[in-house]
Short mmCIF file of C-alpha atoms in Angstrom, two decimals:
data_model
loop_
_atom_site.label_atom_id
_atom_site.label_comp_id
_atom_site.label_asym_id
_atom_site.label_seq_id
_atom_site.Cartn_x
_atom_site.Cartn_y
_atom_site.Cartn_z
CA MET A 1 0.00 0.00 0.00
CA ILE A 2 2.84 2.36 0.90
CA ARG A 3 4.53 1.63 -2.45
CA VAL A 4 1.30 2.42 -4.33
CA LEU A 5 0.92 5.72 -2.47
CA MET A 6 4.52 6.61 -3.21
CA THR A 7 4.05 5.83 -6.91
CA VAL A 8 0.91 7.97 -7.08
CA ALA A 9 2.70 10.80 -5.31
CA CYS A 10 5.62 10.62 -7.75
CA LEU A 11 3.26 10.72 -10.71
CA LEU A 12 1.46 13.75 -9.27
CA VAL A 13 4.75 15.53 -8.81
CA LEU A 14 5.78 14.61 -12.32
CA SER A 15 2.51 15.85 -13.74
CA ALA A 16 2.85 19.12 -11.85
CA LEU A 17 6.36 19.63 -13.11
CA PHE A 18 5.20 19.21 -16.68
CA THR A 19 2.40 21.74 -16.42
CA TRP A 20 4.86 24.57 -16.60
CA ALA A 21 8.05 24.86 -18.58
CA PRO A 22 7.86 21.98 -21.09
CA HIS A 23 4.19 22.32 -21.91
CA SER A 24 4.22 26.13 -22.04
CA HIS A 25 7.36 25.97 -24.15
CA ALA A 26 5.64 23.60 -26.56
CA GLN A 27 2.66 25.88 -26.85
CA THR A 28 4.77 28.89 -27.79
CA ALA A 29 7.07 26.93 -30.08
CA ARG A 30 4.38 25.20 -32.12
CA ALA A 31 3.27 28.33 -33.94
CA THR A 32 6.84 29.01 -35.01
CA ILE A 33 7.41 25.38 -36.12
CA ARG A 34 4.22 25.28 -38.19
CA GLN A 35 5.34 28.32 -40.19
CA GLU A 36 8.43 26.41 -41.29
CA LEU A 37 6.45 23.39 -42.47
CA SER A 38 4.64 22.89 -45.75
CA GLY A 39 2.67 20.36 -47.69
CA GLU A 40 2.25 16.90 -46.16
CA ALA A 41 4.54 17.73 -43.24
CA ARG A 42 2.28 20.65 -42.20
CA SER A 43 -0.82 18.44 -42.55
CA ALA A 44 0.75 15.79 -40.31
CA TRP A 45 1.74 18.49 -37.82
CA ASP A 46 -1.78 19.98 -37.66
CA ALA A 47 -3.29 16.52 -37.13
CA ALA A 48 -0.76 15.79 -34.37
CA VAL A 49 -1.55 19.01 -32.48
CA GLU A 50 -5.29 18.34 -32.73
CA LEU A 51 -4.94 14.80 -31.43
CA TYR A 52 -2.61 15.90 -28.64
CA GLU A 53 -5.05 18.59 -27.43
CA ALA A 54 -7.79 15.94 -27.46
CA GLY A 55 -5.69 13.63 -25.25
CA ASP A 56 -5.06 11.01 -27.95
CA TYR A 57 -1.33 10.72 -27.31
CA ASP A 58 -0.88 7.52 -29.30
CA GLY A 59 -2.41 9.12 -32.40
CA ALA A 60 -0.52 12.37 -31.84
CA LEU A 61 2.75 10.46 -31.51
CA VAL A 62 2.28 8.85 -34.92
CA GLN A 63 1.56 12.21 -36.58
CA PHE A 64 4.42 14.06 -34.85
CA LYS A 65 6.85 11.35 -35.96
CA ARG A 66 5.50 11.62 -39.51
CA ALA A 67 5.97 15.40 -39.55
CA HIS A 68 9.53 15.00 -38.26
CA GLU A 69 10.32 12.32 -40.86
CA LEU A 70 9.07 14.55 -43.70
CA SER A 71 10.62 17.82 -42.56
CA GLY A 72 13.70 16.90 -40.54
CA GLN A 73 12.83 19.65 -38.03
CA PRO A 74 14.57 18.68 -34.72
CA GLN A 75 12.17 20.86 -32.66
CA ILE A 76 9.33 18.43 -33.45
CA LEU A 77 11.13 15.86 -31.29
CA PHE A 78 10.15 17.86 -28.22
CA ASP A 79 6.48 17.11 -28.88
CA VAL A 80 7.35 13.49 -29.68
CA GLY A 81 8.90 13.31 -26.20
CA LEU A 82 5.82 14.90 -24.60
CA CYS A 83 3.57 12.26 -26.16
CA LEU A 84 5.86 9.49 -24.88
CA LYS A 85 5.97 11.05 -21.42
CA ASN A 86 2.17 11.19 -21.28
CA LEU A 87 2.13 7.51 -22.27
CA ALA A 88 4.50 6.75 -19.32
CA ARG A 89 7.23 5.73 -21.77
CA TYR A 90 9.87 7.77 -19.99
CA VAL A 91 12.92 6.02 -21.40
CA GLN A 92 11.81 6.71 -24.96
CA ALA A 93 10.82 10.29 -24.09
CA ILE A 94 14.31 11.01 -22.76
CA ALA A 95 15.79 9.36 -25.88
CA ALA A 96 13.73 11.68 -28.13
CA TRP A 97 14.81 14.78 -26.21
CA GLU A 98 18.46 13.73 -26.19
CA GLN A 99 18.21 13.23 -29.95
CA GLU A 100 16.93 16.80 -30.28
CA LEU A 101 19.80 18.08 -28.12
CA SER A 102 22.25 16.60 -30.60
CA PHE A 103 21.20 19.48 -32.90
CA ARG A 104 22.23 22.21 -30.40
CA GLN A 105 23.55 24.45 -33.15
CA ARG A 106 20.06 24.67 -34.63
CA LEU A 107 18.27 25.23 -31.32
CA GLN A 108 17.56 28.41 -29.42
CA ARG A 109 18.74 28.80 -25.85
CA THR A 110 15.19 28.52 -24.53
CA ASP A 111 14.79 25.24 -26.45
CA ILE A 112 17.94 23.79 -24.87
CA GLN A 113 16.87 24.88 -21.38
CA ALA A 114 13.43 23.33 -21.81
CA LEU A 115 14.94 20.05 -23.01
CA GLU A 116 17.45 19.85 -20.16
CA THR A 117 14.70 20.60 -17.62
CA ALA A 118 12.44 17.92 -19.08
CA ILE A 119 15.21 15.31 -19.10
CA SER A 120 16.31 16.04 -15.52
CA THR A 121 12.68 15.87 -14.39
CA LEU A 122 12.14 12.43 -15.92
CA ARG A 123 15.52 10.93 -15.02
CA PRO A 124 14.57 9.82 -11.49
CA PHE A 125 11.73 7.76 -12.98
CA VAL A 126 14.11 5.74 -15.09
CA SER A 127 16.28 2.90 -13.78
CA THR A 128 18.39 0.19 -15.40
CA LEU A 129 17.83 -3.50 -16.04
CA GLU A 130 20.60 -6.03 -16.44
CA VAL A 131 19.41 -9.11 -18.31
CA THR A 132 21.36 -12.37 -18.55
CA ALA A 133 19.68 -14.60 -21.10
CA GLU A 134 20.44 -17.84 -22.87
CA PRO A 135 20.73 -18.98 -25.59
CA ALA A 136 22.70 -16.39 -27.50
CA GLY A 137 20.58 -14.43 -29.93
CA ALA A 138 17.44 -14.51 -27.78
CA VAL A 139 15.35 -11.34 -28.21
CA VAL A 140 14.67 -9.29 -25.05
CA THR A 141 11.67 -6.96 -24.94
CA VAL A 142 10.43 -4.69 -22.15
CA ASP A 143 6.74 -3.81 -22.27
CA GLY A 144 6.64 -4.99 -25.87
CA VAL A 145 9.62 -2.91 -27.01
CA GLU A 146 12.79 -4.73 -28.08
CA VAL A 147 15.82 -3.63 -26.06
CA GLY A 148 18.42 -6.01 -27.50
CA ARG A 149 19.53 -9.57 -28.08
CA ALA A 150 21.39 -11.87 -25.74
CA PRO A 151 24.00 -11.42 -24.58
CA LEU A 152 23.24 -7.79 -23.71
CA VAL A 153 26.55 -5.96 -23.46
CA ALA A 154 25.25 -3.40 -20.94
CA PRO A 155 22.23 -2.73 -18.71
CA VAL A 156 19.28 -1.16 -20.52
CA ALA A 157 17.29 1.87 -19.38
CA ILE A 158 13.87 0.95 -18.04
CA ASN A 159 10.92 2.79 -16.55
CA VAL A 160 10.23 2.41 -12.85
CA GLY A 161 7.14 0.50 -11.87
CA GLN A 162 5.80 -2.85 -12.91
CA ARG A 163 7.45 -3.99 -16.13
CA ILE A 164 6.92 -7.04 -18.34
CA VAL A 165 10.12 -8.59 -19.69
CA ARG A 166 9.84 -11.18 -22.42
CA VAL A 167 12.67 -13.34 -23.83
CA THR A 168 12.11 -15.31 -27.04
CA LYS A 169 13.97 -17.34 -29.63
CA ALA A 170 11.59 -19.06 -32.00
CA PRO A 171 11.09 -21.73 -33.09
CA ASP A 172 13.65 -23.75 -31.16
CA PHE A 173 12.89 -22.44 -27.65
CA LEU A 174 9.81 -21.74 -25.56
CA PRO A 175 9.24 -18.02 -24.81
CA THR A 176 9.59 -16.81 -21.22
CA GLU A 177 7.76 -13.83 -19.75
CA ARG A 178 8.50 -12.27 -16.35
CA THR A 179 6.86 -9.41 -14.49
CA ILE A 180 9.31 -7.39 -12.40
CA GLU A 181 9.02 -4.42 -10.04
CA VAL A 182 11.49 -1.66 -10.91
CA VAL A 183 12.03 0.63 -7.92
CA LYS A 184 13.12 4.24 -8.26
CA GLY A 185 16.86 4.61 -7.78
CA ARG A 186 17.53 0.86 -7.67
CA PRO A 187 18.88 -1.13 -10.66
CA ALA A 188 17.02 -4.33 -11.57
CA SER A 189 18.39 -7.62 -12.83
CA LEU A 190 16.96 -10.73 -14.44
CA ASP A 191 18.42 -14.12 -15.33
CA VAL A 192 16.54 -16.14 -17.97
CA ARG A 193 17.35 -19.58 -19.42
CA LEU A 194 15.00 -20.56 -22.23
CA GLU A 195 13.73 -24.12 -22.36
CA PRO A 196 13.97 -25.97 -25.68
CA ALA A 197 10.70 -26.20 -27.54
CA VAL A 198 11.44 -29.91 -27.92
CA LYS A 199 12.73 -31.63 -24.79
CA THR A 200 16.10 -33.28 -25.25
CA ALA A 201 18.67 -35.48 -23.53
CA PRO A 202 22.46 -35.46 -23.81
CA VAL A 203 23.73 -38.20 -26.14
CA SER A 204 27.27 -39.28 -26.98
CA VAL A 205 28.09 -41.72 -29.78
CA LEU A 206 31.43 -43.50 -30.24
CA THR A 207 32.49 -45.93 -33.00
CA THR A 208 34.92 -48.84 -33.26
CA GLY A 209 36.32 -50.92 -36.10
CA ALA A 210 36.87 -48.22 -38.71
CA GLU A 211 38.32 -44.77 -39.34
CA GLY A 212 36.65 -41.84 -41.09
CA VAL A 213 33.19 -42.73 -39.81
CA THR A 214 30.19 -40.50 -40.52
CA LEU A 215 27.27 -40.60 -38.07
CA PHE A 216 23.56 -40.34 -38.88
CA LEU A 217 20.43 -39.75 -36.81
CA ASP A 218 17.23 -41.10 -38.35
CA GLY A 219 18.95 -40.93 -41.75
CA ARG A 220 20.07 -37.31 -41.31
CA GLU A 221 23.82 -36.70 -41.25
CA LEU A 222 25.23 -35.62 -37.89
CA GLY A 223 28.85 -35.28 -38.98
CA PRO A 224 32.06 -37.17 -38.29
CA ALA A 225 32.35 -39.47 -35.27
CA PRO A 226 32.40 -39.08 -32.33
CA PHE A 227 29.20 -37.13 -31.59
CA GLN A 228 28.13 -35.39 -28.42
CA GLY A 229 25.05 -33.20 -28.18
CA ALA A 230 21.37 -32.85 -27.31
CA VAL A 231 18.90 -35.15 -29.06
CA PRO A 232 15.08 -34.82 -28.93
CA ILE A 233 13.38 -37.35 -26.70
CA GLY A 234 11.68 -40.33 -28.32
CA ALA A 235 12.64 -43.28 -30.50
CA HIS A 236 15.62 -42.74 -32.77
CA THR A 237 17.97 -44.78 -34.95
CA PHE A 238 21.65 -43.94 -34.96
CA GLY A 239 23.79 -45.06 -37.88
CA ALA A 240 27.51 -45.16 -38.66
CA ARG A 241 28.95 -45.43 -42.18
CA ALA A 242 32.48 -45.77 -43.56
CA ALA A 243 33.81 -46.76 -46.97
CA GLY A 244 34.39 -50.52 -47.20
CA TYR A 245 32.33 -51.28 -44.07
CA LYS A 246 28.79 -52.39 -43.40
CA GLU A 247 26.56 -49.68 -41.95
CA ALA A 248 26.10 -50.07 -38.20
CA LEU A 249 22.60 -49.25 -36.92
CA LYS A 250 21.17 -49.07 -33.43
CA SER A 251 17.64 -48.04 -32.42
CA VAL A 252 17.24 -46.49 -28.96
CA GLN A 253 14.75 -44.62 -26.81
CA VAL A 254 15.96 -41.17 -25.70
CA THR A 255 14.48 -40.15 -22.35
CA ALA A 256 14.26 -36.53 -21.22
CA GLY A 257 17.15 -35.57 -18.98
CA VAL A 258 18.72 -39.04 -19.02
CA PRO A 259 22.22 -39.10 -20.56
CA LEU A 260 22.73 -41.79 -23.21
CA ARG A 261 26.05 -43.26 -24.38
CA LEU A 262 26.25 -45.45 -27.50
CA THR A 263 29.04 -47.38 -29.19
CA LEU A 264 28.57 -48.47 -32.81
CA SER A 265 30.87 -51.19 -34.16
CA LEU A 266 31.54 -51.42 -37.88
CA ALA A 267 32.58 -54.61 -39.74
CA ARG A 268 34.19 -54.76 -43.15
CA VAL A 269 31.93 -55.46 -46.09
CA GLN A 270 32.22 -59.18 -46.96
CA THR A 271 33.51 -59.33 -50.54
CA GLU A 272 34.91 -62.88 -50.49
CA GLY A 273 33.65 -66.43 -50.30
CA ARG A 274 35.33 -69.64 -49.13
CA LEU A 275 35.89 -72.57 -51.51
CA ARG A 276 36.95 -76.15 -50.65
CA VAL A 277 37.97 -78.62 -53.37
CA LEU A 278 38.60 -82.32 -52.71
CA ALA A 279 39.99 -84.34 -55.65
CA GLU A 280 40.22 -88.08 -56.33
CA PRO A 281 42.80 -89.51 -56.90
CA ALA A 282 44.42 -87.95 -53.86
CA ASP A 283 47.51 -86.87 -55.78
CA ALA A 284 45.60 -84.97 -58.44
CA ARG A 285 46.76 -81.39 -59.02
CA ILE A 286 44.20 -78.67 -58.31
CA THR A 287 44.58 -75.23 -59.90
CA ILE A 288 42.18 -72.31 -59.33
CA ASP A 289 43.00 -68.83 -60.64
CA GLY A 290 46.67 -69.82 -60.71
CA ARG A 291 46.71 -71.05 -57.10
CA GLU A 292 47.62 -74.73 -56.77
CA GLY A 293 47.14 -77.63 -54.42
CA THR A 294 47.41 -81.40 -54.42
CA GLY A 295 44.48 -83.60 -53.54
CA SER A 296 42.65 -80.81 -51.77
CA TRP A 297 42.53 -77.01 -51.77
CA GLU A 298 40.82 -74.51 -49.48
CA GLY A 299 40.91 -70.71 -49.44
CA LEU A 300 39.14 -67.35 -49.81
CA LEU A 301 38.23 -66.07 -53.25
CA GLY A 302 36.63 -62.82 -54.34
CA ALA A 303 32.93 -62.84 -55.11
CA GLY A 304 32.35 -63.72 -58.78
CA GLY A 305 33.53 -66.37 -61.24
CA HIS A 306 36.72 -68.47 -61.00
CA GLN A 307 38.22 -71.23 -63.14
CA LEU A 308 38.94 -74.60 -61.54
CA VAL A 309 41.23 -77.15 -63.20
CA VAL A 310 42.02 -80.64 -61.81
CA THR A 311 44.58 -82.83 -63.60
CA ARG A 312 46.54 -86.08 -63.23
CA PRO A 313 48.48 -88.03 -65.80
CA GLY A 314 46.38 -90.85 -67.20
CA TYR A 315 43.13 -89.10 -66.32
CA ASP A 316 40.87 -86.75 -68.21
CA GLU A 317 41.34 -83.08 -67.27
CA TYR A 318 38.52 -81.58 -65.22
CA ARG A 319 37.84 -77.94 -66.01
CA THR A 320 34.89 -75.81 -64.83
CA ASP A 321 33.86 -72.29 -63.81
CA VAL A 322 33.03 -71.82 -60.13
CA SER A 323 30.83 -68.91 -59.00
CA LEU A 324 31.00 -67.54 -55.45
CA SER A 325 28.90 -64.88 -53.76
CA ALA A 326 30.09 -62.66 -50.90
CA GLY A 327 30.17 -64.66 -47.67
CA GLN A 328 29.37 -67.97 -49.37
CA ASP A 329 31.00 -71.17 -48.08
CA ARG A 330 31.11 -73.78 -50.92
CA SER A 331 32.60 -77.28 -51.19
CA LEU A 332 33.29 -79.29 -54.37
CA GLU A 333 34.31 -82.93 -54.84
CA VAL A 334 35.97 -83.84 -58.13
CA GLN A 335 36.31 -87.48 -59.26
CA LEU A 336 38.70 -87.71 -62.19
CA LYS A 337 38.00 -90.28 -64.91
CA LYS A 338 40.72 -92.38 -66.44
CA SER A 339 41.70 -91.22 -69.85
CA GLN A 340 40.05 -93.17 -72.73
CA SER A 341 43.21 -92.84 -74.84
CA TRP A 342 45.21 -94.73 -72.18
CA VAL A 343 42.70 -97.55 -72.08
CA TRP A 344 42.75 -97.84 -75.85
CA TRP A 345 46.57 -97.85 -75.84
CA THR A 346 46.60 -100.56 -73.15
CA VAL A 347 44.06 -102.70 -75.00
CA SER A 348 45.94 -102.27 -78.24
CA LEU A 349 49.19 -103.23 -76.59
CA VAL A 350 47.59 -106.34 -75.12
CA ALA A 351 46.11 -107.18 -78.50
CA VAL A 352 49.45 -106.80 -80.22
CA VAL A 353 51.23 -108.84 -77.60
CA GLY A 354 48.51 -111.50 -77.64
CA GLY A 355 48.51 -111.66 -81.41
CA GLY A 356 52.27 -112.14 -81.50
CA ALA A 357 52.09 -114.97 -79.03
CA ILE A 358 49.49 -116.74 -81.08
CA ALA A 359 51.48 -116.24 -84.22
CA THR A 360 54.61 -117.54 -82.55
CA SER A 361 52.72 -120.52 -81.22
CA TYR A 362 51.43 -121.20 -84.68
CA LEU A 363 54.80 -120.83 -86.29
CA LEU A 364 56.47 -123.09 -83.76
CA ARG A 365 53.80 -125.84 -84.03
CA PRO A 366 55.17 -129.17 -85.64
CA THR A 367 54.17 -129.89 -89.24
CA ASP A 368 51.46 -132.59 -89.69
CA THR A 369 52.92 -136.00 -90.96
CA PRO A 370 51.02 -138.45 -93.23
CA ALA A 371 49.49 -141.58 -91.72
CA VAL A 372 51.66 -144.75 -91.70
CA THR A 373 50.13 -148.08 -92.43
CA GLY A 374 50.94 -150.57 -89.69
CA THR A 375 50.51 -154.27 -89.21
CA LEU A 376 48.34 -154.03 -86.17
CA PRO A 377 44.61 -153.64 -86.63
CA PRO A 378 42.97 -151.53 -87.65
CA GLY A 379 46.14 -151.05 -89.58
CA ILE A 380 46.56 -147.28 -89.29
CA THR A 381 48.43 -145.28 -86.56
CA SER A 382 48.46 -141.52 -86.29
CA PHE A 383 51.34 -139.57 -84.65
#
């Protein structure tokens, strides 16, 4: 209650102070200013004076600013400041009057005195506000007027009384609004930390098994491994990719405020298959893509086609194309067949040898002799 009474008393004093010098100065100066205006600037000026006398300070402020913009007359800023003062926007009123004072060489002495009196009268009703806000770039407004962006390099001037401070950074953060009491002669301060619009949790991702790994979140590239940062809560799939390696994927649930640590392991892309060859006879020579073995062969071969050759003297050559896919494990058994030319040669040799023996036997057989007539019955004997 005491504070309210003090505020009312201050406003009454302020109002009384402005019933003399500034207002009377404005009244006497307006006639002179109007004479120096023409066209649209004079029309805006006349409308501003009419609205001001009717108590419409918002409307008058717009028209006074328009007249100043069109004419460049610094004296119009005095009336701009009066409108702002009557709207209890003391910081902006002082700023308008200080802007007019920057044109001292174009002002009369009475103008300068009136401005200095007005500024000194309002100064006690202006304090300062120091705002610490995060994240960087957040917009800070006081009573709807932007005063800067975080981080503010210095305290900002602020009217005494109840003030509404709003800090925003759309669309990634939720806006924050605070109502503060600014007391005459006492600086104010405010510390604001904006909450993310989407709740997150800290996540770190490491990888093993490969170099030059690129990480992905739900298919969107995060950058090179390792990763450490905030990830929106909910179900997500982390991926790791590297040339020559299979993509590693892991689906997880990210919980608000709960740190998560992941390790993704990458394995080389399988580009080979395993082949086993077992030959019969056991001493047969096995050749595949120039690599040799005897009786059996086992090893890794690139995915695709390969030529297998199995040989042994006296046997038909075995030749075939073998196809392997990546990661395939394949076994082959090869049974060589005896060469037909060898069999024919053996049979022929036997035939020749057998024929010679028969011929020899025939040649060496005794010659048949004629029958001899004997005396014993039946009278004929054969030898």
